[in-house]
Every structure is written in structure tokens, then in C-alpha cells.
Coordinates of C-alpha atoms (C1' of nucleotides) in Angstrom, one line a residue:
Chain A
M21 CA -87.2 45.5 57.7
A22 CA -88.6 42.5 59.3
L23 CA -92.0 41.7 60.8
M24 CA -91.8 41.6 64.5
L25 CA -94.7 39.9 66.3
Y26 CA -95.4 39.6 70.0
N27 CA -95.3 35.9 70.8
T28 CA -97.3 35.1 73.8
A29 CA -95.3 31.9 74.3
A30 CA -92.1 33.9 74.6
K31 CA -93.7 37.0 76.2
R32 CA -91.8 39.3 73.9
K33 CA -91.7 40.5 70.3
E34 CA -89.8 38.2 68.0
A35 CA -88.8 38.5 64.4
F36 CA -91.3 36.5 62.5
V37 CA -89.6 33.9 60.3
P38 CA -91.9 31.3 58.8
L39 CA -91.0 27.6 58.8
E40 CA -90.8 27.7 55.0
R41 CA -89.7 30.9 53.4
G42 CA -92.6 32.7 51.7
N43 CA -95.2 30.3 53.1
V44 CA -97.2 30.9 56.2
G45 CA -99.6 28.6 58.0
L46 CA -102.0 30.4 60.3
Y47 CA -104.7 28.9 62.5
V48 CA -107.2 31.1 64.3
C49 CA -109.8 30.0 66.8
G50 CA -113.1 31.0 65.3
V51 CA -116.4 31.2 67.0
T52 CA -118.8 28.8 68.7
V53 CA -121.9 29.2 66.7
Y54 CA -124.7 29.4 69.2
D55 CA -125.4 33.1 69.1
L56 CA -124.8 36.3 67.1
C57 CA -121.3 37.6 67.0
H58 CA -120.5 40.6 69.1
I59 CA -118.1 43.4 68.8
G60 CA -115.4 41.5 70.5
H61 CA -115.6 38.8 67.8
A62 CA -115.4 41.5 65.3
R63 CA -112.1 42.8 66.7
S64 CA -110.5 39.4 66.8
A65 CA -111.7 38.7 63.2
I66 CA -110.4 42.1 62.0
V67 CA -107.0 41.7 63.8
F68 CA -106.3 38.4 62.1
D69 CA -107.8 39.6 58.8
V70 CA -105.2 42.4 58.9
L71 CA -102.4 40.0 59.8
V72 CA -103.3 37.8 56.8
R73 CA -103.6 40.8 54.4
Y74 CA -100.3 42.1 55.6
L75 CA -98.5 38.8 55.4
R76 CA -99.8 38.5 51.8
A77 CA -98.9 42.1 51.0
I78 CA -95.3 41.5 51.9
G79 CA -95.1 38.6 49.6
N80 CA -96.1 35.5 51.6
H81 CA -98.5 32.8 50.5
V82 CA -100.7 32.3 53.5
T83 CA -102.8 29.3 54.4
Y84 CA -105.4 30.7 56.7
V85 CA -107.5 28.2 58.7
R86 CA -110.3 29.4 60.9
N87 CA -112.7 26.9 62.5
F88 CA -116.3 26.9 63.5
T89 CA -117.1 25.1 66.8
D90 CA -120.4 23.5 65.9
V91 CA -120.6 20.9 68.7
D92 CA -120.7 22.2 72.2
D93 CA -122.7 22.3 75.4
K94 CA -124.0 25.8 74.7
I95 CA -125.2 24.8 71.2
I96 CA -127.0 21.8 72.6
A97 CA -128.6 23.9 75.3
R98 CA -129.6 26.7 72.9
A99 CA -131.0 24.3 70.3
R100 CA -133.1 22.6 73.0
E101 CA -134.5 26.0 74.1
E102 CA -135.4 26.9 70.5
G103 CA -136.6 23.5 69.6
K104 CA -134.2 23.2 66.8
S105 CA -131.6 20.5 66.0
P106 CA -128.0 21.5 67.0
D107 CA -127.1 21.3 63.3
D108 CA -129.7 23.7 62.2
L109 CA -128.9 26.1 65.0
A110 CA -125.2 26.0 64.1
Q111 CA -125.9 26.5 60.4
F112 CA -128.1 29.5 61.2
Y113 CA -125.3 31.2 63.2
I114 CA -122.7 30.3 60.6
D115 CA -124.8 32.1 58.1
A116 CA -125.2 35.1 60.5
F117 CA -121.4 35.1 61.0
Y118 CA -120.7 35.4 57.3
K119 CA -123.3 38.1 56.9
D120 CA -121.8 40.2 59.7
M121 CA -118.2 39.6 58.8
D122 CA -118.7 40.3 55.1
Q123 CA -120.0 43.7 56.0
L124 CA -116.9 44.4 58.0
N125 CA -114.9 43.5 54.9
I126 CA -113.3 40.5 56.5
L127 CA -111.8 38.0 54.1
R128 CA -112.9 34.4 54.1
A129 CA -110.3 32.0 55.5
D130 CA -108.8 29.5 53.1
K131 CA -110.1 26.6 55.2
E132 CA -113.1 26.9 57.4
P133 CA -113.5 23.5 59.0
R134 CA -116.3 22.6 61.4
A135 CA -115.6 20.5 64.4
T136 CA -118.2 17.9 63.3
E137 CA -116.2 17.3 60.1
H138 CA -113.2 16.0 62.0
I139 CA -114.6 13.7 64.7
E140 CA -112.7 10.7 63.3
G141 CA -109.5 12.6 63.5
M142 CA -110.2 13.5 67.1
I143 CA -111.0 9.9 68.0
D144 CA -107.7 8.9 66.4
M145 CA -105.8 11.5 68.4
I146 CA -107.4 10.4 71.6
L147 CA -106.4 6.8 70.9
T148 CA -102.9 7.9 70.3
L149 CA -102.9 9.9 73.6
I150 CA -104.2 6.9 75.5
K151 CA -101.6 4.7 73.9
G152 CA -98.9 7.1 74.9
G153 CA -100.0 7.3 78.5
H154 CA -101.2 10.9 78.2
A155 CA -104.9 10.1 78.6
Y156 CA -107.0 7.7 80.5
R157 CA -110.5 6.4 80.4
A158 CA -112.8 7.1 83.4
E159 CA -116.1 5.3 82.9
D160 CA -117.3 6.6 79.5
D161 CA -115.3 9.8 79.5
V162 CA -111.7 10.2 78.5
Y163 CA -109.4 12.7 80.2
F164 CA -106.0 14.2 79.4
S165 CA -103.5 13.7 82.2
V166 CA -101.8 17.1 82.7
E167 CA -99.1 15.5 84.8
S168 CA -98.1 13.3 81.9
F169 CA -97.0 16.4 79.9
P170 CA -93.9 18.0 81.4
G171 CA -94.4 21.4 79.7
Y172 CA -98.0 21.8 80.8
G173 CA -98.6 25.5 81.8
S174 CA -95.6 26.9 80.0
L175 CA -97.6 28.7 77.3
S176 CA -99.9 30.5 79.7
G177 CA -97.2 30.9 82.4
R178 CA -98.9 28.9 85.0
R179 CA -97.6 26.2 87.3
L180 CA -99.7 23.2 88.1
E181 CA -98.9 23.5 91.8
D182 CA -100.3 27.1 91.9
M183 CA -103.4 26.1 90.1
K184 CA -104.0 23.1 92.3
A185 CA -103.5 25.2 95.4
G186 CA -105.8 28.1 94.5
S187 CA -108.1 25.9 92.6
R188 CA -111.7 26.8 92.5
I189 CA -112.3 23.9 90.2
A190 CA -114.1 21.1 91.8
V191 CA -112.2 17.8 91.5
G192 CA -114.2 15.7 89.2
E193 CA -114.9 12.4 90.8
N194 CA -113.2 10.6 87.9
K195 CA -110.2 12.9 87.4
R196 CA -106.8 12.0 88.6
H197 CA -105.7 15.6 88.8
P198 CA -108.1 18.6 89.1
M199 CA -106.6 20.2 86.0
D200 CA -107.1 17.1 83.8
F201 CA -109.6 18.0 81.1
A202 CA -112.1 16.0 79.0
L203 CA -111.0 14.7 75.6
W204 CA -114.2 12.8 75.1
K205 CA -117.5 13.2 76.9
A206 CA -120.1 10.5 77.1
A207 CA -123.5 11.6 75.7
K208 CA -126.4 12.0 78.0
E209 CA -129.9 11.1 77.0
G210 CA -131.0 13.2 74.1
E211 CA -127.6 14.7 73.3
P212 CA -126.0 14.5 69.9
Y213 CA -123.4 11.8 69.8
W214 CA -120.8 10.0 67.7
D215 CA -119.8 6.4 68.1
S216 CA -116.4 5.8 69.6
P217 CA -114.4 3.1 71.2
W218 CA -115.7 4.6 74.5
G219 CA -119.3 4.5 73.5
K220 CA -121.6 7.2 72.3
G221 CA -120.3 10.7 73.0
R222 CA -118.7 13.9 71.7
P223 CA -115.3 15.4 71.8
G224 CA -114.0 17.8 74.4
W225 CA -113.7 21.4 73.4
H226 CA -110.0 21.6 72.8
M227 CA -109.7 18.5 70.6
E228 CA -111.0 20.1 67.5
C229 CA -108.4 22.8 67.2
S230 CA -105.5 20.4 67.9
V231 CA -106.8 18.1 65.2
M232 CA -107.8 20.6 62.6
S233 CA -104.8 22.8 62.8
S234 CA -102.5 19.7 62.5
H235 CA -104.7 18.3 59.7
F236 CA -104.3 21.4 57.5
L237 CA -101.0 22.8 58.6
G238 CA -98.9 20.0 60.0
S239 CA -97.8 19.1 63.5
T240 CA -95.5 22.2 63.6
F241 CA -96.9 25.4 62.0
D242 CA -96.3 29.1 62.1
I243 CA -98.9 31.1 63.8
H244 CA -101.8 30.3 66.1
G245 CA -104.2 33.1 67.1
G246 CA -107.2 33.9 69.1
G247 CA -108.6 36.1 71.8
E248 CA -106.5 36.5 75.0
D249 CA -109.1 34.7 77.0
L250 CA -108.4 31.6 75.1
L251 CA -104.9 31.4 76.3
F252 CA -106.0 29.4 79.3
P253 CA -107.2 26.8 79.4
H254 CA -108.0 26.4 75.7
H255 CA -104.7 27.0 74.0
E256 CA -102.7 25.5 76.8
N257 CA -104.7 22.3 76.5
E258 CA -104.8 22.4 72.8
R259 CA -101.1 22.6 72.6
A260 CA -100.4 20.0 75.3
Q261 CA -102.6 17.3 73.7
A262 CA -101.3 18.1 70.2
I263 CA -97.7 17.8 71.1
A264 CA -98.3 14.8 73.3
A265 CA -100.0 13.1 70.4
N266 CA -98.1 14.3 67.4
G267 CA -94.8 15.5 68.6
G268 CA -93.5 18.6 66.8
D269 CA -93.8 22.1 68.3
F270 CA -97.4 22.8 67.4
A271 CA -97.6 26.6 66.9
R272 CA -94.4 28.5 66.8
Y273 CA -95.9 31.9 67.3
W274 CA -98.9 32.5 69.5
I275 CA -100.8 35.8 69.0
H276 CA -103.6 36.9 71.2
N277 CA -105.8 40.0 70.8
G278 CA -107.1 42.1 73.6
F279 CA -110.6 42.3 74.8
V280 CA -113.3 44.8 74.0
T281 CA -115.2 46.4 76.8
V282 CA -118.3 48.5 76.4
D283 CA -118.4 51.7 78.5
S284 CA -115.5 50.2 80.5
E285 CA -117.5 47.1 81.4
K286 CA -116.8 43.6 80.1
M287 CA -119.6 42.6 77.8
S288 CA -122.0 40.2 79.5
K289 CA -125.6 39.3 79.1
S290 CA -126.4 40.0 82.7
L291 CA -125.2 43.6 82.4
G292 CA -127.2 44.1 79.2
N293 CA -124.2 45.6 77.4
F294 CA -123.7 42.7 75.1
L295 CA -123.2 44.6 71.8
T296 CA -123.6 42.4 68.7
I297 CA -122.0 43.4 65.4
R298 CA -125.5 43.7 64.0
D299 CA -126.5 46.3 66.7
A300 CA -123.3 48.2 66.2
L301 CA -123.9 48.3 62.5
T302 CA -127.3 50.0 63.0
L303 CA -125.4 52.8 64.7
Y304 CA -122.2 53.0 62.6
H305 CA -121.0 52.4 59.1
P306 CA -118.9 49.2 58.9
Q307 CA -115.9 51.1 57.8
V308 CA -116.2 53.3 60.8
L309 CA -116.3 50.3 63.1
R310 CA -113.3 48.8 61.3
L311 CA -111.3 52.0 61.6
F312 CA -112.2 52.3 65.3
L313 CA -111.2 48.7 66.0
L314 CA -107.9 49.2 64.3
S315 CA -107.2 52.6 65.9
Q316 CA -105.5 51.0 68.8
H317 CA -103.0 48.3 69.2
Y318 CA -104.4 44.9 68.9
R319 CA -103.1 43.7 72.3
S320 CA -104.5 46.6 74.3
P321 CA -107.9 46.4 75.8
L322 CA -110.3 48.5 73.8
D323 CA -113.2 50.4 75.3
F324 CA -116.2 50.8 73.0
T325 CA -117.9 54.1 73.7
R326 CA -120.1 56.3 71.5
G327 CA -117.8 59.2 71.8
A328 CA -114.7 57.3 70.8
V329 CA -116.4 55.7 67.8
E330 CA -117.9 59.0 66.6
G331 CA -114.5 60.6 66.7
H332 CA -113.3 58.1 64.3
Q333 CA -116.4 58.5 62.1
A334 CA -115.5 62.2 61.8
G335 CA -112.0 61.3 60.7
L336 CA -113.2 58.7 58.2
V337 CA -115.6 61.2 56.7
R338 CA -112.8 63.6 56.2
I339 CA -110.8 60.9 54.3
Y340 CA -113.7 60.1 52.1
R341 CA -114.4 63.7 51.3
A342 CA -110.8 64.0 50.1
L343 CA -111.2 60.8 48.0
E344 CA -114.3 62.4 46.5
R345 CA -112.4 65.6 45.6
M346 CA -109.6 63.5 44.1
E347 CA -112.0 61.7 41.9
S348 CA -112.9 65.0 40.3
V349 CA -109.3 66.0 39.9
I350 CA -107.6 62.8 38.7
G351 CA -110.5 60.5 38.1
P352 CA -111.8 57.5 40.1
W353 CA -109.5 55.1 41.8
I354 CA -109.2 52.0 39.8
D355 CA -107.9 48.8 41.3
N356 CA -104.8 47.8 39.5
K357 CA -103.7 44.2 39.3
D358 CA -100.7 44.9 41.4
Q359 CA -102.5 46.6 44.2
G360 CA -104.6 45.3 47.1
A361 CA -103.7 42.8 49.6
D362 CA -105.8 39.9 48.3
G363 CA -103.3 38.9 45.7
K364 CA -101.8 35.5 45.7
G365 CA -98.6 36.7 44.2
G366 CA -95.6 38.7 45.3
A367 CA -95.2 41.7 47.5
I368 CA -96.9 44.9 46.7
A369 CA -95.1 48.2 47.1
L370 CA -96.1 49.9 50.4
P371 CA -94.8 53.1 51.8
D372 CA -91.8 52.7 54.2
E373 CA -93.6 54.4 57.0
F374 CA -96.6 52.2 56.7
R375 CA -94.4 49.1 56.6
A376 CA -92.4 50.2 59.6
A377 CA -95.6 50.6 61.6
M378 CA -97.0 47.2 60.6
D379 CA -93.7 45.5 61.0
D380 CA -93.7 46.6 64.6
D381 CA -96.1 44.0 65.8
L382 CA -98.9 45.2 63.6
N383 CA -99.1 48.7 65.0
T384 CA -102.3 49.6 63.2
A385 CA -102.6 52.8 65.3
R386 CA -99.4 54.1 63.8
A387 CA -100.5 52.8 60.4
V388 CA -103.7 54.7 60.7
A389 CA -101.8 57.8 61.7
F390 CA -99.8 57.4 58.5
L391 CA -103.1 57.4 56.5
F392 CA -104.0 60.7 58.1
E393 CA -100.6 62.2 57.4
T394 CA -100.9 61.2 53.8
L395 CA -104.4 62.7 53.7
K396 CA -103.0 66.0 54.8
E397 CA -100.5 65.9 51.9
I398 CA -103.3 65.1 49.5
N399 CA -105.5 67.9 50.8
R400 CA -102.6 70.3 50.5
L401 CA -102.1 69.3 46.9
I402 CA -105.7 69.8 45.9
S403 CA -106.3 72.8 48.1
P404 CA -107.4 75.7 45.9
D405 CA -104.7 78.0 47.1
S406 CA -102.0 75.4 46.9
A407 CA -99.0 76.4 44.8
D408 CA -99.0 72.8 43.4
S409 CA -102.6 72.6 42.5
S410 CA -102.2 74.1 39.0
G411 CA -99.5 71.9 37.6
D412 CA -98.2 68.5 38.2
L413 CA -100.7 65.9 39.2
S414 CA -98.3 63.1 39.3
E415 CA -97.5 63.7 43.0
L416 CA -101.2 63.5 43.8
V417 CA -101.6 60.3 41.8
R418 CA -98.6 58.9 43.7
R419 CA -100.0 59.9 47.1
R420 CA -103.4 58.5 46.4
K421 CA -101.8 55.2 45.5
E422 CA -99.9 55.1 48.7
L423 CA -103.0 55.9 50.7
M424 CA -105.2 53.4 48.9
R425 CA -102.6 50.6 49.0
S426 CA -102.0 51.1 52.7
A427 CA -105.6 51.3 53.5
S428 CA -106.3 48.1 51.5
V429 CA -104.0 46.2 53.8
L430 CA -106.1 47.4 56.7
G431 CA -109.2 46.5 54.8
L432 CA -110.2 50.2 54.8
L433 CA -111.4 52.6 52.1
N434 CA -112.8 49.7 50.1
D435 CA -116.0 51.6 49.4
S436 CA -116.1 54.3 46.7
P437 CA -116.9 57.7 48.2
A438 CA -120.4 57.6 46.7
E439 CA -121.0 54.2 48.4
F440 CA -119.6 55.4 51.6
F441 CA -121.7 58.5 51.8
S442 CA -124.9 56.8 50.8
G443 CA -124.2 54.2 53.4
I444 CA -123.5 56.6 56.2
K445 CA -126.4 59.0 55.7
Q446 CA -129.1 58.5 58.1
G447 CA -132.7 59.6 57.6
E448 CA -132.1 60.2 54.0
E449 CA -135.4 58.6 53.1
G450 CA -137.2 61.6 54.5
I451 CA -135.4 64.0 52.1
E452 CA -136.8 65.1 48.8
R453 CA -134.2 65.7 46.2
E454 CA -136.4 68.0 44.1
E455 CA -137.4 70.0 47.2
I456 CA -133.7 70.5 48.0
E457 CA -132.8 71.5 44.5
R458 CA -135.7 73.9 44.3
L459 CA -134.6 75.6 47.6
I460 CA -131.1 75.8 46.4
A461 CA -132.2 77.4 43.2
D462 CA -134.3 80.0 45.2
R463 CA -131.3 80.6 47.4
S464 CA -129.0 81.1 44.4
A465 CA -131.4 83.6 43.0
A466 CA -131.5 85.4 46.3
R467 CA -127.7 85.4 46.4
A468 CA -127.5 86.8 42.9
G469 CA -129.7 89.7 44.1
K470 CA -127.5 90.0 47.2
N471 CA -130.5 89.2 49.4
W472 CA -128.3 87.6 52.0
K473 CA -131.0 87.4 54.6
K474 CA -133.3 85.3 52.5
A475 CA -130.3 83.2 51.3
D476 CA -129.3 82.5 54.9
E477 CA -132.8 81.6 55.9
I478 CA -133.0 79.0 53.1
R479 CA -129.6 77.7 54.2
D480 CA -130.9 77.4 57.8
T481 CA -134.0 75.6 56.6
L482 CA -132.0 73.1 54.8
K483 CA -129.6 72.7 57.7
S484 CA -132.6 71.8 59.9
M485 CA -133.5 69.2 57.3
G486 CA -130.0 67.8 57.7
V487 CA -128.6 69.2 54.5
V488 CA -125.4 71.1 54.4
L489 CA -124.5 73.5 51.6
E490 CA -121.2 74.3 50.2
D491 CA -120.8 77.4 47.9
G492 CA -118.0 76.9 45.5
P493 CA -116.8 78.6 42.3
K494 CA -118.9 76.2 40.2
G495 CA -122.0 76.8 42.2
T496 CA -123.6 75.4 45.3
T497 CA -123.4 71.7 46.2
W498 CA -125.1 70.0 49.0
R499 CA -124.7 66.9 51.1
I500 CA -126.4 65.2 53.9
D501 CA -124.8 66.2 57.2
V502 CA -123.1 63.3 58.9
Chain B
rG9 C1' -105.0 33.6 96.8
rG10 C1' -102.0 32.7 91.8
rC11 C1' -100.7 35.0 87.0
rG12 C1' -100.8 39.1 83.8
rG13 C1' -102.0 44.0 81.9
rC14 C1' -102.9 49.2 82.0
rA15 C1' -102.4 54.5 83.9
rU16 C1' -99.7 60.0 78.2
rA17 C1' -103.7 66.9 76.7
rG18 C1' -111.1 68.1 77.2
rC19 C1' -111.8 62.9 74.7
rC20 C1' -109.5 58.5 71.8
rA21 C1' -104.5 57.2 71.2
rA22 C1' -98.9 56.1 69.4
rG23 C1' -94.4 56.4 71.7
rU24 C1' -88.7 49.7 70.7
rG25 C1' -83.4 55.4 77.2
rG26 C1' -81.2 60.6 73.9
rC27 C1' -83.0 65.9 68.3
rU28 C1' -88.7 70.5 69.7
rA29 C1' -93.8 63.8 73.4
rA30 C1' -97.0 60.8 66.5
rG31 C1' -102.0 60.8 64.7
rG32 C1' -107.4 61.5 65.2
rC33 C1' -111.8 64.0 67.5
rA34 C1' -113.3 68.4 69.9
rG35 C1' -111.8 73.7 70.8
rC36 C1' -109.5 78.4 69.6
rG37 C1' -107.0 82.0 66.1
rG38 C1' -106.0 83.0 60.8
rU39 C1' -106.6 82.3 55.2
rC40 C1' -110.7 81.6 51.8
rU41 C1' -116.2 83.2 51.8
rG42 C1' -121.4 88.3 51.4
rC43 C1' -121.7 85.2 55.9
rA44 C1' -121.0 80.1 56.2
rA45 C1' -119.4 75.1 54.9
rA46 C1' -115.3 72.4 53.2
rA47 C1' -110.0 72.7 52.8
rC48 C1' -105.4 74.8 54.3
rC49 C1' -102.1 77.4 57.9
rG50 C1' -101.3 78.1 63.1
rU51 C1' -102.5 76.8 68.1
rU52 C1' -103.9 73.4 72.5
rA53 C1' -99.1 68.1 77.5
rU54 C1' -91.8 72.3 80.2
rU55 C1' -94.9 67.1 80.8
rC56 C1' -96.3 61.4 80.7
rA57 C1' -101.0 58.5 88.1
rC58 C1' -97.7 59.2 92.7
rC59 C1' -92.9 58.4 95.5
rG60 C1' -88.0 56.8 95.3
rG61 C1' -83.8 54.6 92.5
rU62 C1' -80.3 53.3 88.2
rU63 C1' -78.1 56.6 84.3
rC64 C1' -74.4 61.9 81.6
rG65 C1' -79.7 61.4 80.1
rA66 C1' -86.3 57.9 81.6
rG67 C1' -92.9 58.6 79.5
rU68 C1' -89.6 54.7 78.2
rC69 C1' -85.4 50.5 82.9
rC70 C1' -85.8 48.9 88.5
rG71 C1' -88.4 49.1 93.4
rG72 C1' -92.6 50.8 96.1
rU73 C1' -97.7 53.3 96.5
rU74 C1' -102.5 54.4 94.6
rG75 C1' -106.3 53.4 91.0
rC76 C1' -108.5 50.5 87.0
rC77 C1' -108.9 46.0 84.2
rG78 C1' -108.3 40.9 82.5
rC79 C1' -107.3 35.5 83.1
rC80 C1' -107.5 31.5 86.7
rU81 C1' -115.1 28.6 85.2
rC82 C1' -118.0 29.0 79.1
rC83 C1' -115.9 33.1 76.5
rA84 C1' -112.9 36.6 70.8

RNA sequence: GGCGGCAUAGCCAAGUGGCUAAGGCAGCGGUCUGCAAAACCGUUAUUCACCGGUUCGAGUCCGGUUGCCGCCUCCA
């Protein structure tokens, strides 16, 4: 079994072989911190979170680098609007990023550099590019010369001639070629700046990723990821300038996740369908969102609709109910040292079917299907009329281990059933425990007297309060309807 | 205009030329239950947008048609 990944650069699935056996370097483009993260950021973060967890689960040591873009035109504009300093604004949204991503059970990267921490490195790279004839100064700006780099366009499958021909890009007065892009931008009045050989200014957008990825992972490293929209121009430019400056191959595998649409529309502020993670979390439990976002292949576009998400909520509730029942049969699930995908050590044992799905370009949809197949087995084993239920529990223990280990690689089922159900219940504050218990006691008395009419009335009353009853051999239990 | 992607059941969705087209949600029938709920069992696509072609064999490959979407400008 070997992990196959779709490499955008090759336009096909390739066997993933790291540069150094057992050691993987991964760089993912993070966010520009000028606003709250939306559901599309969540998808990207989750996809690469799962990639990291899986790479570790199969025994790799992973160095995961994810940046924050904290200097940028949008940040400057937004800070000005809010009367804050760009630094304060950036810090505010970095904090918000962590808050949202933590809820979605997204692991921290090993290195989380900010663009502003690497300005010197960027200046050095620009100097190298100028020296090598790949960049030129135009007044106080510096541009990269795309014509100086023979492979320009190969990553995104574009040809310079085509782009020039159909170009909607205005030819900057100072640019030699319309596709040339800024490496260094002179600061205008009132903008943040750093001193440089070209005067006060700030780096162009693509610089940071070239510099920071090379800084932490070397001039040739294993995987570079990001949203598909970053392929061009960002990744194309990032790669061109990095290779032009440092040599090497830059990233060997390029992975791009597909977009999220909301009700079939691309998210945009003008359409008013810009769904932040925060808003989504008021509607759905984070685990539900996570399951939904992993329920289709990462490269496919994903349409966020209420109906689709709620379908997955129903499925997740079913899994957690089974986990709850298992707790009463074989005790709570305890994390063993050898389980979980956060380990730094060797591979963990994963079911073959799960591995086969994940090895196939992280087919999380198939991996999720495996979870549900395992769930069915588990339910069968603990079903009251199951032939197996009386005797051997080792099969159940084994199945649960398979389920939980697989789920942990997906970052799912990390809550206990109790946590999950208390998290997913809505309107619980309006419900009085004592009142419910009293009604149930009344109903039990009625049932004992075979007064079914009264018993059913009480059940209906509770139902209208959002409480569902389950009569079992050990009495009546209740839960909040979800 | 250039480049790319997608069309599989009521809905979401997997499917890497070849046994009976995964899985989830919803629905229906059954078991269990006083009745329910939950769980289990069964059931729900002779067919994969449409038309051709290649092949012994195609949802899977090729060409065309239609429809939807993305990138080419900041974007996960």
C-alpha cells in the first residue's frame, strides 16, 4: 500500500515518496488576517489537517508549516476603516482564527510564521533575484520578470502568450511584461513600511511563502498546499521566484483543495452568502461541520446547504448513540498511548479498508463510509437480539478500536458522547430536569396501571417540549431531540 | 477569448474498463414494543445528462451536444 496523491503540477495521482524516508515537509498557505474565517477556510484547514494526521498515522514525522499573511493591502485598508493599527488588526484576527479552528479540532501547525517576521529574508531573496537578472527595479518598486524564468506557467498550465493575448490586466506603466508581478512595493503616505535598498516599502504578496517555506523546509521540499484559487497567480509566482532565487525544485507535490459554495453560489460579500465559521457554528456542532466537509473528496467543489449538512448531523448522531451504548457495555473509550494521530512516533494500526481509502488521494468520503460500515457491525454486536451480544465482547472492543482510530485520523469523534450530546442540544436551557423526571414518573405509574392513553399524552407533552422517551427493559430514559 | 472541472436514486455522495453501481440522509415493509422511540433485518438507480465511437466488455477511455461551475483581478 502506498499513499497516492493528486499532484497539481503533474495533473495526475502520483505515489507519494518523501525526499527523506519517514520525514515530510509540508507548507500550506494560511490566511490573510483581515477578517473572520469562512467555511471555505475551514475546508482547506481541515483537508490539510487530515493530511498531516494521516501522514503521521502511517509513521512519518511531519514538519507542518502554515503562515499568516499579516501585511497586505486589505489589512491596511481594513485597519484604516477601523482606526486600528495593522498589527493590532492582524493580531485580532489571528486570535479569531485560533478560536474557530480549535473548535473544529484542527491541530496547530509546527511552525506558524507571520510574513512580518521574515521581511529581511524577503529582501535578501529580492536582491538575489535582481542579481540573477530575474527582477528589476522600476522607480521604487521591484518586479519579477516572468520572461526571465523559462518554466513560468508550467505549474498552472498557462502559457505566457495566451495570458498576454487575453489579458484583462492593465499593463503597469513600469512593467516590462504585463504578467510581471511586484516583489517590493513602495509605501505610500501613511502605509506601514520597512526600510530596504529600494526605500521604504513592503513585500509583494508572493514573497512571504517563497521565503518562509524555504526557510523552514529547504529549497526543495515535499508538499505545498492551498486552495485551488491560489494556483494562479500565487503559487505560480511563488514557485517561479523561489526557484529563480534558490535553485532546487521548490515543492515536489502540489495539493489544492476545491472550493466551497453556499447554495450553489460562490461566497461573496455582495451576495450576502459569506458564511463565517462562527456563523456556521451557531447552526451546527463543530463535529457535524467537520464530518460534512470531509464527506466528499477534497478536490471536488462542495456545496454547503442546510439539507446536506443536516443529513450528516443525523448520521453523526447515530454514531454517537452507538458510542454511548458501547460505553455502557464495555466502558468508556480510553485513549491509549498507541492510538490517535497526534503521536510523534511510529505508525498506528489502521484497518486495511480505511487505509486503502486514505491512500487513494485522501478519499475521505470512502473513509467515512468505512466508519459507517463499522458502526453497523458494532450495532449488530450490541443489538439486544443479536446472537453475539451475550458472549464474547472482544469483537466489540476490537471494532470500537478500529472505529475510534480511524475517526481520530479524520479528527472526528473526539468528543465523548456526553460532550457531544450536550453540545448539540439546542434550547436546553428552557428544559427543567425535575419537571421531566416528574412527568416520566407519572407516565411510568400510568403505564404500570395500563393507562395507555394517559401515558401517551404525557409522552406527547414531553415530545412537544423537545424531549424524546425510550422505554427499555431497565426503565424509561429520555434525551433531547436533535 | 484562454485554461480547467463537474453532470451517478427524492437529497448528499464513492466508484483507479470486467463478479449483483459503496456509504449517509429521507422513505417504505418487517422484528422488537401496550403503542412508540432506538437498534437490527429487508427494500428503494436493468442504470450512471444526451448522441456517437473504441472494446469481447464502459458510469469508467475517445469525439461531439447540452447544462452547471471555477480560475485567468484580492481570494481557502
